[in-house]
N, C-alpha and C. Protein backbone atom coordinates (compact mmCIF):
# COMPACT_ATOMS: atom_id res chain seq x y z
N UNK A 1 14.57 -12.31 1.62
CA UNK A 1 14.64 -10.97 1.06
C UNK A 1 15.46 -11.05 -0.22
N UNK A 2 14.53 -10.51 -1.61
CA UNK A 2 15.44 -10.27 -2.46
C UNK A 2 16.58 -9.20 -2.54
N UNK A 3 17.69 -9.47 -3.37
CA UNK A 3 18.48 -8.73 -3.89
C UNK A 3 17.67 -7.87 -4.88
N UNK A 4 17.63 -6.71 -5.04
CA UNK A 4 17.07 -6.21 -6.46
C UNK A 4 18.20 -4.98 -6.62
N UNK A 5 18.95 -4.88 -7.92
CA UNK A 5 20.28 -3.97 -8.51
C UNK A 5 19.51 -3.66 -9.39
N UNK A 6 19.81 -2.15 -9.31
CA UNK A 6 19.23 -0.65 -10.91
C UNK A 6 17.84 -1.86 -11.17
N UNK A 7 16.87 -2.67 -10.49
CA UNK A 7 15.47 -2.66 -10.69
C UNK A 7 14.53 -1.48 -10.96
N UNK A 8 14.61 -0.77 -9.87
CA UNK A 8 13.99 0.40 -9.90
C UNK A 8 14.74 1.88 -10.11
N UNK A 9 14.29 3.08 -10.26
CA UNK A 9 14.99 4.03 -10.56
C UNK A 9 14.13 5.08 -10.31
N UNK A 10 14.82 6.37 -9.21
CA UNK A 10 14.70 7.55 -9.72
C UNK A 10 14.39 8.37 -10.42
N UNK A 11 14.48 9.04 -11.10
CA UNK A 11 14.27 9.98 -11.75
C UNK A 11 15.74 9.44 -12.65
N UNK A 12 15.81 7.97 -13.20
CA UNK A 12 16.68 7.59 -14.15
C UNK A 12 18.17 6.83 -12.83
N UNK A 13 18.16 7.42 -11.88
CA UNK A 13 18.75 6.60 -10.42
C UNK A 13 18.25 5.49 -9.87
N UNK A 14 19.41 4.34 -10.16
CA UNK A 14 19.16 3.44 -9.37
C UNK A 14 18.76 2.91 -7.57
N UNK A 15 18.02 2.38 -7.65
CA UNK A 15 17.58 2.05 -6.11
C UNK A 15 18.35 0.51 -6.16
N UNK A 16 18.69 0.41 -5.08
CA UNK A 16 19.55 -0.87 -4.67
C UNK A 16 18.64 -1.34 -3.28
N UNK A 17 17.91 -2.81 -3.45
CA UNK A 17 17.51 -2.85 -2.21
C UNK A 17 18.63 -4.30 -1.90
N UNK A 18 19.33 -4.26 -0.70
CA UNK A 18 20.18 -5.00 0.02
C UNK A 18 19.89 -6.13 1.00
N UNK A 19 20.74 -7.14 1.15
CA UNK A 19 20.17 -8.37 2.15
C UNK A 19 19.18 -7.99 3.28
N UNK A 20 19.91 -7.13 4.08
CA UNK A 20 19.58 -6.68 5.22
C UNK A 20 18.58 -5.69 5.27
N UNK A 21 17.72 -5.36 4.16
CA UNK A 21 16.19 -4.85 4.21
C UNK A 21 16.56 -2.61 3.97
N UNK A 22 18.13 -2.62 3.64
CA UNK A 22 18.79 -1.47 3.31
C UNK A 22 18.20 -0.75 1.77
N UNK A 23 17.38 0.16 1.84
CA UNK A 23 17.59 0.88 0.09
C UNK A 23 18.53 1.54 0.38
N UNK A 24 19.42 1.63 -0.82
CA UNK A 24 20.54 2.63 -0.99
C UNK A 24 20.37 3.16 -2.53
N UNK A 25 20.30 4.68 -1.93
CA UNK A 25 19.38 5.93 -3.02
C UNK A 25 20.75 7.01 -2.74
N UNK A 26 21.61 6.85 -4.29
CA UNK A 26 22.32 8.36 -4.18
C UNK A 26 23.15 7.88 -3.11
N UNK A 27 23.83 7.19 -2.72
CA UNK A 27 24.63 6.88 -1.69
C UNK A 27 24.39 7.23 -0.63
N UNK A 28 22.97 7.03 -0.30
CA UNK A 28 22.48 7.31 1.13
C UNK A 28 21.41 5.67 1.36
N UNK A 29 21.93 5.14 2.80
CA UNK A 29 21.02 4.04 2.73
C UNK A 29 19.93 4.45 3.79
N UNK A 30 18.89 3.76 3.33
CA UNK A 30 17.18 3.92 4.28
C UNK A 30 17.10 2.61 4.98
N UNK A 31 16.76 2.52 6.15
CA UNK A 31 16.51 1.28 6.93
C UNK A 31 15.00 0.77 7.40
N UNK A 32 14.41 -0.18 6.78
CA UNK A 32 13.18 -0.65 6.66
C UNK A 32 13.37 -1.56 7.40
N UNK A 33 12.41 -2.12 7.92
CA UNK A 33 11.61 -3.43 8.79
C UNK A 33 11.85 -4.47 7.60
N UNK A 34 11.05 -3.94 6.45
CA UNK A 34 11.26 -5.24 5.89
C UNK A 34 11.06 -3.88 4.21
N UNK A 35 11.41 -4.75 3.63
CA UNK A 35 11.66 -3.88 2.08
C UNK A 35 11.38 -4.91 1.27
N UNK A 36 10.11 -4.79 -0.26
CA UNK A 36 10.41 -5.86 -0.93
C UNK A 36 10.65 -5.62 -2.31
N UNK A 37 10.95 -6.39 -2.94
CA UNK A 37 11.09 -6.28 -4.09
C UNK A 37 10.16 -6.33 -5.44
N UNK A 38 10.45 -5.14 -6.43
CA UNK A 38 8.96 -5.64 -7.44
C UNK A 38 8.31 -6.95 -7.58
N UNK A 39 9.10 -7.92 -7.56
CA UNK A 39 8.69 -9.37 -7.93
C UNK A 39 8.40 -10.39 -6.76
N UNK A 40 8.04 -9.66 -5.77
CA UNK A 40 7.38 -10.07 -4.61
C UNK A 40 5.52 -10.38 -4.45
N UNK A 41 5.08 -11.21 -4.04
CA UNK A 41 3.70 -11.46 -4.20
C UNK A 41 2.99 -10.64 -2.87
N UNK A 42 1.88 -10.65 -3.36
CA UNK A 42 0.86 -10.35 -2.02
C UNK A 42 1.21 -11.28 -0.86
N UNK A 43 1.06 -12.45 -1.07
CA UNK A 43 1.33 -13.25 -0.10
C UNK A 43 2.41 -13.09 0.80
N UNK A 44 3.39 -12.97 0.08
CA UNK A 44 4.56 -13.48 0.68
C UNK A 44 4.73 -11.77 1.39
N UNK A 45 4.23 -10.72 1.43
CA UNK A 45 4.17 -9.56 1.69
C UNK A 45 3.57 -9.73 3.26
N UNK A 46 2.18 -10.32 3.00
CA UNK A 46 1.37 -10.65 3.93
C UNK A 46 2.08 -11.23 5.12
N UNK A 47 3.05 -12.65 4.70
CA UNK A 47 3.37 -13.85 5.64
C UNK A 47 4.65 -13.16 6.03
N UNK A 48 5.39 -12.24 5.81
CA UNK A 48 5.89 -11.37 6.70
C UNK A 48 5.33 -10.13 7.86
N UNK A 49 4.01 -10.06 7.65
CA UNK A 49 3.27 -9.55 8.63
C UNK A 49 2.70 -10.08 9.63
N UNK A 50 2.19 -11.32 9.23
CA UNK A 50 1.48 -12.09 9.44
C UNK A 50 1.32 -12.72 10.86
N UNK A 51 2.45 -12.76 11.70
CA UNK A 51 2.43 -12.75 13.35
C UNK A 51 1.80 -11.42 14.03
N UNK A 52 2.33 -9.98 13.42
CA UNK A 52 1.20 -9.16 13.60
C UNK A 52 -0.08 -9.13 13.63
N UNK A 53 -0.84 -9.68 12.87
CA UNK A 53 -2.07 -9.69 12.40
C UNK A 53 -2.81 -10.81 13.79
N UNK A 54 -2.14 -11.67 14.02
CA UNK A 54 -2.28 -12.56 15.24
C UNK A 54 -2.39 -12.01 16.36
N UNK A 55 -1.66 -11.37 16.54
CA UNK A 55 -1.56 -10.66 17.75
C UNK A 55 -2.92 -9.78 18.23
N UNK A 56 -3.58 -9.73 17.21
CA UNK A 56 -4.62 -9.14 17.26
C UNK A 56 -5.50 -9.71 18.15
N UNK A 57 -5.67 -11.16 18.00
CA UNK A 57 -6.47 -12.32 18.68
C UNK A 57 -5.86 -12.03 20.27
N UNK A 58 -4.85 -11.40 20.10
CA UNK A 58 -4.50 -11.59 21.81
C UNK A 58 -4.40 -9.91 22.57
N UNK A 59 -5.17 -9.30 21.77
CA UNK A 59 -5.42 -7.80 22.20
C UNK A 59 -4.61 -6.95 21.85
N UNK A 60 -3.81 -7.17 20.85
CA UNK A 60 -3.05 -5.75 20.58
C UNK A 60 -3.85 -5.46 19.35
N UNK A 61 -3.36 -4.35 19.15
CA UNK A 61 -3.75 -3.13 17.79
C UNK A 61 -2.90 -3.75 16.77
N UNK A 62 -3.14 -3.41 15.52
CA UNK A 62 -2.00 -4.00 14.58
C UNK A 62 -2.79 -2.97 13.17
N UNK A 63 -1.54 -2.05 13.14
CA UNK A 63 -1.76 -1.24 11.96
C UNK A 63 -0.51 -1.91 10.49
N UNK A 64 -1.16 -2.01 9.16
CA UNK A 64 -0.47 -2.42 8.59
C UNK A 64 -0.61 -0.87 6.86
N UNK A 65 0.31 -0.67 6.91
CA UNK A 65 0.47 0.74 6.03
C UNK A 65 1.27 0.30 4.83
N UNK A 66 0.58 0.85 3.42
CA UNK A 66 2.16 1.12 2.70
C UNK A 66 2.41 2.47 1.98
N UNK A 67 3.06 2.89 1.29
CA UNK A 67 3.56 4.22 1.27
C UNK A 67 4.46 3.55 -0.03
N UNK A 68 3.99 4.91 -0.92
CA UNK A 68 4.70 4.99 -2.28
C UNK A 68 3.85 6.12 -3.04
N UNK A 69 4.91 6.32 -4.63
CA UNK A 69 4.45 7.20 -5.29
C UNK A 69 3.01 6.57 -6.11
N UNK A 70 2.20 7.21 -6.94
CA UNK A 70 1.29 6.83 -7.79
C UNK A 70 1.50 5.77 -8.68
N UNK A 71 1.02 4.78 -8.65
CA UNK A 71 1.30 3.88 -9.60
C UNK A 71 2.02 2.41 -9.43
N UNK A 72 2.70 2.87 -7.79
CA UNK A 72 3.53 1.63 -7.87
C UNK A 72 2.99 1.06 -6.88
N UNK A 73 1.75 0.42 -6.77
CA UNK A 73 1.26 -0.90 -6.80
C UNK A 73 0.58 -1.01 -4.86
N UNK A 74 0.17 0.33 -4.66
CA UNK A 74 -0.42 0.19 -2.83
C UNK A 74 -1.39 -0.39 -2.93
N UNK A 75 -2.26 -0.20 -4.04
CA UNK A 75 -3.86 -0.78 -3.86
C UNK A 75 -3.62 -1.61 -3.88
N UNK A 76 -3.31 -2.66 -5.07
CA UNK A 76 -2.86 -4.01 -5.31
C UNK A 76 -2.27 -4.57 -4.44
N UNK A 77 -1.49 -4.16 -3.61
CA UNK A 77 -0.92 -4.77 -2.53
C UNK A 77 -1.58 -4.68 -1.09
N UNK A 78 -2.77 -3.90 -0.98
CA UNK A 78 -3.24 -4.01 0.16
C UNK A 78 -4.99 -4.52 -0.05
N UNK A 79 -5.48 -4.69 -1.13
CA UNK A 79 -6.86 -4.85 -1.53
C UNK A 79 -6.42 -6.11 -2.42
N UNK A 80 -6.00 -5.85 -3.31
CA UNK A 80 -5.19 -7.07 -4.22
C UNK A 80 -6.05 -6.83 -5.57
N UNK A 81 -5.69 -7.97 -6.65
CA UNK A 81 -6.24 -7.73 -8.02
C UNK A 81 -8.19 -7.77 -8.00
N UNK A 82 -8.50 -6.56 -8.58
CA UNK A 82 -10.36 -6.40 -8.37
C UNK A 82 -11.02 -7.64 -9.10
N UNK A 83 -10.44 -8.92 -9.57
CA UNK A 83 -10.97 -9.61 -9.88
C UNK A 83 -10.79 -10.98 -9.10
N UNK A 84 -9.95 -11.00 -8.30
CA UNK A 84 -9.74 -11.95 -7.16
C UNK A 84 -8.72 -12.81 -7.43
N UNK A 85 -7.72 -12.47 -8.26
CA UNK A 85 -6.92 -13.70 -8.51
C UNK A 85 -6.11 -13.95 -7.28
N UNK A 86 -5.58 -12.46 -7.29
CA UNK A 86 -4.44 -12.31 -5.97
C UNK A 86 -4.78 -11.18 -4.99
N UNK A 87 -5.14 -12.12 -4.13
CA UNK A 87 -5.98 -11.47 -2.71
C UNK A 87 -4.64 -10.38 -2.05
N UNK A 88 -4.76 -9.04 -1.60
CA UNK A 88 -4.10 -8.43 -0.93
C UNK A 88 -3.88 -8.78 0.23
N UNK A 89 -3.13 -8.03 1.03
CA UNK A 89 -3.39 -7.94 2.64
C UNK A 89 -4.55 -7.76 3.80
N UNK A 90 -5.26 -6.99 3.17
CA UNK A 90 -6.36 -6.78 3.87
C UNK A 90 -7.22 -8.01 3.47
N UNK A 91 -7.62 -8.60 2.49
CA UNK A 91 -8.21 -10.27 2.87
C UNK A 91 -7.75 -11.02 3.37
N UNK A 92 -6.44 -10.79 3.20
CA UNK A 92 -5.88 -12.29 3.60
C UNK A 92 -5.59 -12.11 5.48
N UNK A 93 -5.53 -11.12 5.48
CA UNK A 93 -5.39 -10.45 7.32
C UNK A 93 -7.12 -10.99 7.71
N UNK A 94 -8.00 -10.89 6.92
CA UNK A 94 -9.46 -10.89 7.71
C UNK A 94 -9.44 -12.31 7.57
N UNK A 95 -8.94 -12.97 6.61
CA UNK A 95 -9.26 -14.41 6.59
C UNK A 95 -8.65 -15.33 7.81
N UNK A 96 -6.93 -14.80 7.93
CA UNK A 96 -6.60 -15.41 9.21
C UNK A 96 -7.13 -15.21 10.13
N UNK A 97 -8.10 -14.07 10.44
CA UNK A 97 -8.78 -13.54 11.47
C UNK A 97 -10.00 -14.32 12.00
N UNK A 98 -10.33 -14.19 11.11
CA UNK A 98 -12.16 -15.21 11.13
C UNK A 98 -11.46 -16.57 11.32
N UNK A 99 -10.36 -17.09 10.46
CA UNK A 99 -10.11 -18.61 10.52
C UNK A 99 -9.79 -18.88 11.91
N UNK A 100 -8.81 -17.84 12.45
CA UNK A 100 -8.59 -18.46 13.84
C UNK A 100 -9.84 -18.50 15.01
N UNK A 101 -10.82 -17.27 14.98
CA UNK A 101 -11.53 -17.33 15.71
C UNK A 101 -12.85 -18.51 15.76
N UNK A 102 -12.64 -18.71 13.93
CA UNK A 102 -13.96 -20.07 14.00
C UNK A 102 -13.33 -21.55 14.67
N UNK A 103 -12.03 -21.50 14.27
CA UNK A 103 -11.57 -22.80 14.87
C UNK A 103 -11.39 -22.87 16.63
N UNK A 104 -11.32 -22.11 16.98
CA UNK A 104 -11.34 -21.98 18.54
C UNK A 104 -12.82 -23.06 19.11
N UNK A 105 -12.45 -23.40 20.24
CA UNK A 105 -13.45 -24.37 20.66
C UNK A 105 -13.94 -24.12 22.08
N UNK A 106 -13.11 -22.75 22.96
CA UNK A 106 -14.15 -22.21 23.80
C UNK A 106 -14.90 -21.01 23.39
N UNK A 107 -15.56 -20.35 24.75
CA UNK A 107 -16.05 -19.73 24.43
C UNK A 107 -15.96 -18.00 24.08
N UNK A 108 -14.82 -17.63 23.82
CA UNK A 108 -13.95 -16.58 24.13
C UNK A 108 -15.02 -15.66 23.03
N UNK A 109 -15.62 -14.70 23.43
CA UNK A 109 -15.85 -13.70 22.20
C UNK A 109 -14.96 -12.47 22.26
N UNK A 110 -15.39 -11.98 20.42
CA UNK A 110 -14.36 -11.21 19.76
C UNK A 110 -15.39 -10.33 19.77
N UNK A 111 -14.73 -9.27 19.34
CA UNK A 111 -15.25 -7.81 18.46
C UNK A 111 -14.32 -7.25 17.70
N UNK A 112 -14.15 -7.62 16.25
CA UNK A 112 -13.58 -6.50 15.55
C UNK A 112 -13.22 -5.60 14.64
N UNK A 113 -12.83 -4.64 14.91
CA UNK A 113 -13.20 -3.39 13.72
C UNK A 113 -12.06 -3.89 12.75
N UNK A 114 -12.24 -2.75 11.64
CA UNK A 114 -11.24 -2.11 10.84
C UNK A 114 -11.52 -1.04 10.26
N UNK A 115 -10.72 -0.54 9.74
CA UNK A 115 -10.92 0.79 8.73
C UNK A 115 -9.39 0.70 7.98
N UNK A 116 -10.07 0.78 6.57
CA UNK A 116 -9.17 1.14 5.19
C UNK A 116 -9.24 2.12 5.03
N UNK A 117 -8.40 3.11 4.93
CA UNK A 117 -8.06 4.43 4.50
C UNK A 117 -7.22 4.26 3.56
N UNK A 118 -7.47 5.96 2.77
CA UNK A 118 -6.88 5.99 1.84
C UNK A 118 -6.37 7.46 1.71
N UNK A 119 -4.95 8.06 1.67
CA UNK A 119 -4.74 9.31 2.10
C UNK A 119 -4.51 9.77 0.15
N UNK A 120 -5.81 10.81 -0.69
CA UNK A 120 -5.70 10.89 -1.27
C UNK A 120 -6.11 12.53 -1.62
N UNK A 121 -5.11 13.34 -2.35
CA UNK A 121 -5.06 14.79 -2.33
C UNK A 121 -4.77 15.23 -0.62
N UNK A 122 -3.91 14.75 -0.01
CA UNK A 122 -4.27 15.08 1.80
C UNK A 122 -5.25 15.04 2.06
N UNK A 123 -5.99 14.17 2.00
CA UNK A 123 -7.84 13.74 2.40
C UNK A 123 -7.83 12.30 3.08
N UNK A 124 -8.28 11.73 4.03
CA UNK A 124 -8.45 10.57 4.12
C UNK A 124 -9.82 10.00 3.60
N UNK A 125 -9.81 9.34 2.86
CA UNK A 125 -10.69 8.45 2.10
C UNK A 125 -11.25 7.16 2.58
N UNK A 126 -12.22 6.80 3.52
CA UNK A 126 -12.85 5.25 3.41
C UNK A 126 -12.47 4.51 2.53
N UNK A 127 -11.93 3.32 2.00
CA UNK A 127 -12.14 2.34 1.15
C UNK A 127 -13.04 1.99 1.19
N UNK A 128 -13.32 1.36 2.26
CA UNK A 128 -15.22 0.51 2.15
C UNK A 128 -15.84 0.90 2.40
N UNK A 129 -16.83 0.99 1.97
CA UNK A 129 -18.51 1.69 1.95
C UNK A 129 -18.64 3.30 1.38
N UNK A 130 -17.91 3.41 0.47
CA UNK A 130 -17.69 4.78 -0.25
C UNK A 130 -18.42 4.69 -2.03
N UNK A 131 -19.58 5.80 -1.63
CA UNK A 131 -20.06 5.30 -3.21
C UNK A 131 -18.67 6.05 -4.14
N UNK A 132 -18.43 7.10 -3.99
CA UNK A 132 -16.57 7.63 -4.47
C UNK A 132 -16.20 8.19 -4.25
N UNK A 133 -14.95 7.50 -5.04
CA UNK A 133 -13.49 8.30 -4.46
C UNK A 133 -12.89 9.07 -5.18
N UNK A 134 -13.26 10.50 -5.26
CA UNK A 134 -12.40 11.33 -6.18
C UNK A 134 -13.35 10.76 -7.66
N UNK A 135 -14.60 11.00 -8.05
CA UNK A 135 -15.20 10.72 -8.76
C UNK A 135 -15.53 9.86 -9.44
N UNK A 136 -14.72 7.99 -8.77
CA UNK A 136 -14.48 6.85 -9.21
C UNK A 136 -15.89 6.34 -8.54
N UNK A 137 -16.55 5.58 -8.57
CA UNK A 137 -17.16 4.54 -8.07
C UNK A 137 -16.44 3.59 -7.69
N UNK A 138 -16.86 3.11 -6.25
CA UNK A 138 -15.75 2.50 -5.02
C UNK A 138 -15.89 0.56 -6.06
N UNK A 139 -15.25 0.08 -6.24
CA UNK A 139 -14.93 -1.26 -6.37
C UNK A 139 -15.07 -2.35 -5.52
N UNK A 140 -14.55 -2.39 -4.15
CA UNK A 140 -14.23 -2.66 -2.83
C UNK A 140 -15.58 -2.56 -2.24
N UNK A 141 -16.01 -3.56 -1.62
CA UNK A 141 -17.33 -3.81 -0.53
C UNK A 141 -17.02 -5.05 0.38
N UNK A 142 -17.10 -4.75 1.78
CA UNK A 142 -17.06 -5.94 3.04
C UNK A 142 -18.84 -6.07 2.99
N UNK A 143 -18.18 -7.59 2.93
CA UNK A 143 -19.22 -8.43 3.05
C UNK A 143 -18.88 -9.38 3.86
N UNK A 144 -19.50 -10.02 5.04
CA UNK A 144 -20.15 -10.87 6.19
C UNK A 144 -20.86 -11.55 6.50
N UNK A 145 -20.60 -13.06 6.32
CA UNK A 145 -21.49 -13.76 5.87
C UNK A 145 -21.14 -15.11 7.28
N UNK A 146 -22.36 -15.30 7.56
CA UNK A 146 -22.46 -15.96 8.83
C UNK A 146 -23.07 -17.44 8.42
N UNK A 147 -21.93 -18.71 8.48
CA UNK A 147 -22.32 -19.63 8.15
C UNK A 147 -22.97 -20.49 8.95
């Protein structure tokens, strides 16, 4: 976990995010699971989830959310850059997914869903399979390809 000091700001107020995963806003601290810092990658976002996402293989649910104002970086961090450099969470969650289940060598079958939402104007929004969103043409398409 990074240190990040007056990185980010308020309305001109510094945000302090702390060892121990603490923002401290206005001398009030918030307690997160995990908190990261602007200069944090998709990845490394991911590989702190990333036993979650497993767990999946062994029947639990595993919801993965992020939450922020406009601009600071949810899509990108959960879809990742629209040209593929830097894969978000949601690929890199389906990739461990498929990877573990192709390498398996009995016969155990899977089934499984997802759904990307997108909570936009208080609306929930599909990500995938939406011709648009709020008058955009959708970017984002699952594709399944059976080798």
């Amino acid at each position: 976990m990074e240190h990040v000091d007056d990185a980010d700001a308020v309305n001109g107020e510094a945000i302090r995010l702390e060892e121990d995963g603490q923002c401290i806003y206005r001398n009030h601290a918030f307690q997160f699971a995990h908190a990261f810092g602007p200069g944090c990658t998709n990845e490394e976002v991911y590989e702190a989830h990333a036993a979650a996402v497993e767990n999946v293989l062994r029947g639990f649910d595993c919801t993965l959310m992020v939450y922020g104002q406009t601009g600071s970086g949810k899509t990108h961090t959960m879809m990742g850059a629209p040209n593929g450099s830097e894969p978000g969470i949601v690929p890199l969650a389906i990739e461990t997914l498929f990877e573990a289940i192709l390498s398996r060598s009995d016969d155990t079958s899977f089934s499984l869903r997802l759904s990307v939402l997108e909570i936009l104007e208080e609306r929930f929004v599909p990500v995938f399979f939406t011709s648009s969103r709020a008058g955009c043409s959708s970017r984002w398409a699952a594709h399944v390809y059976e080798t």
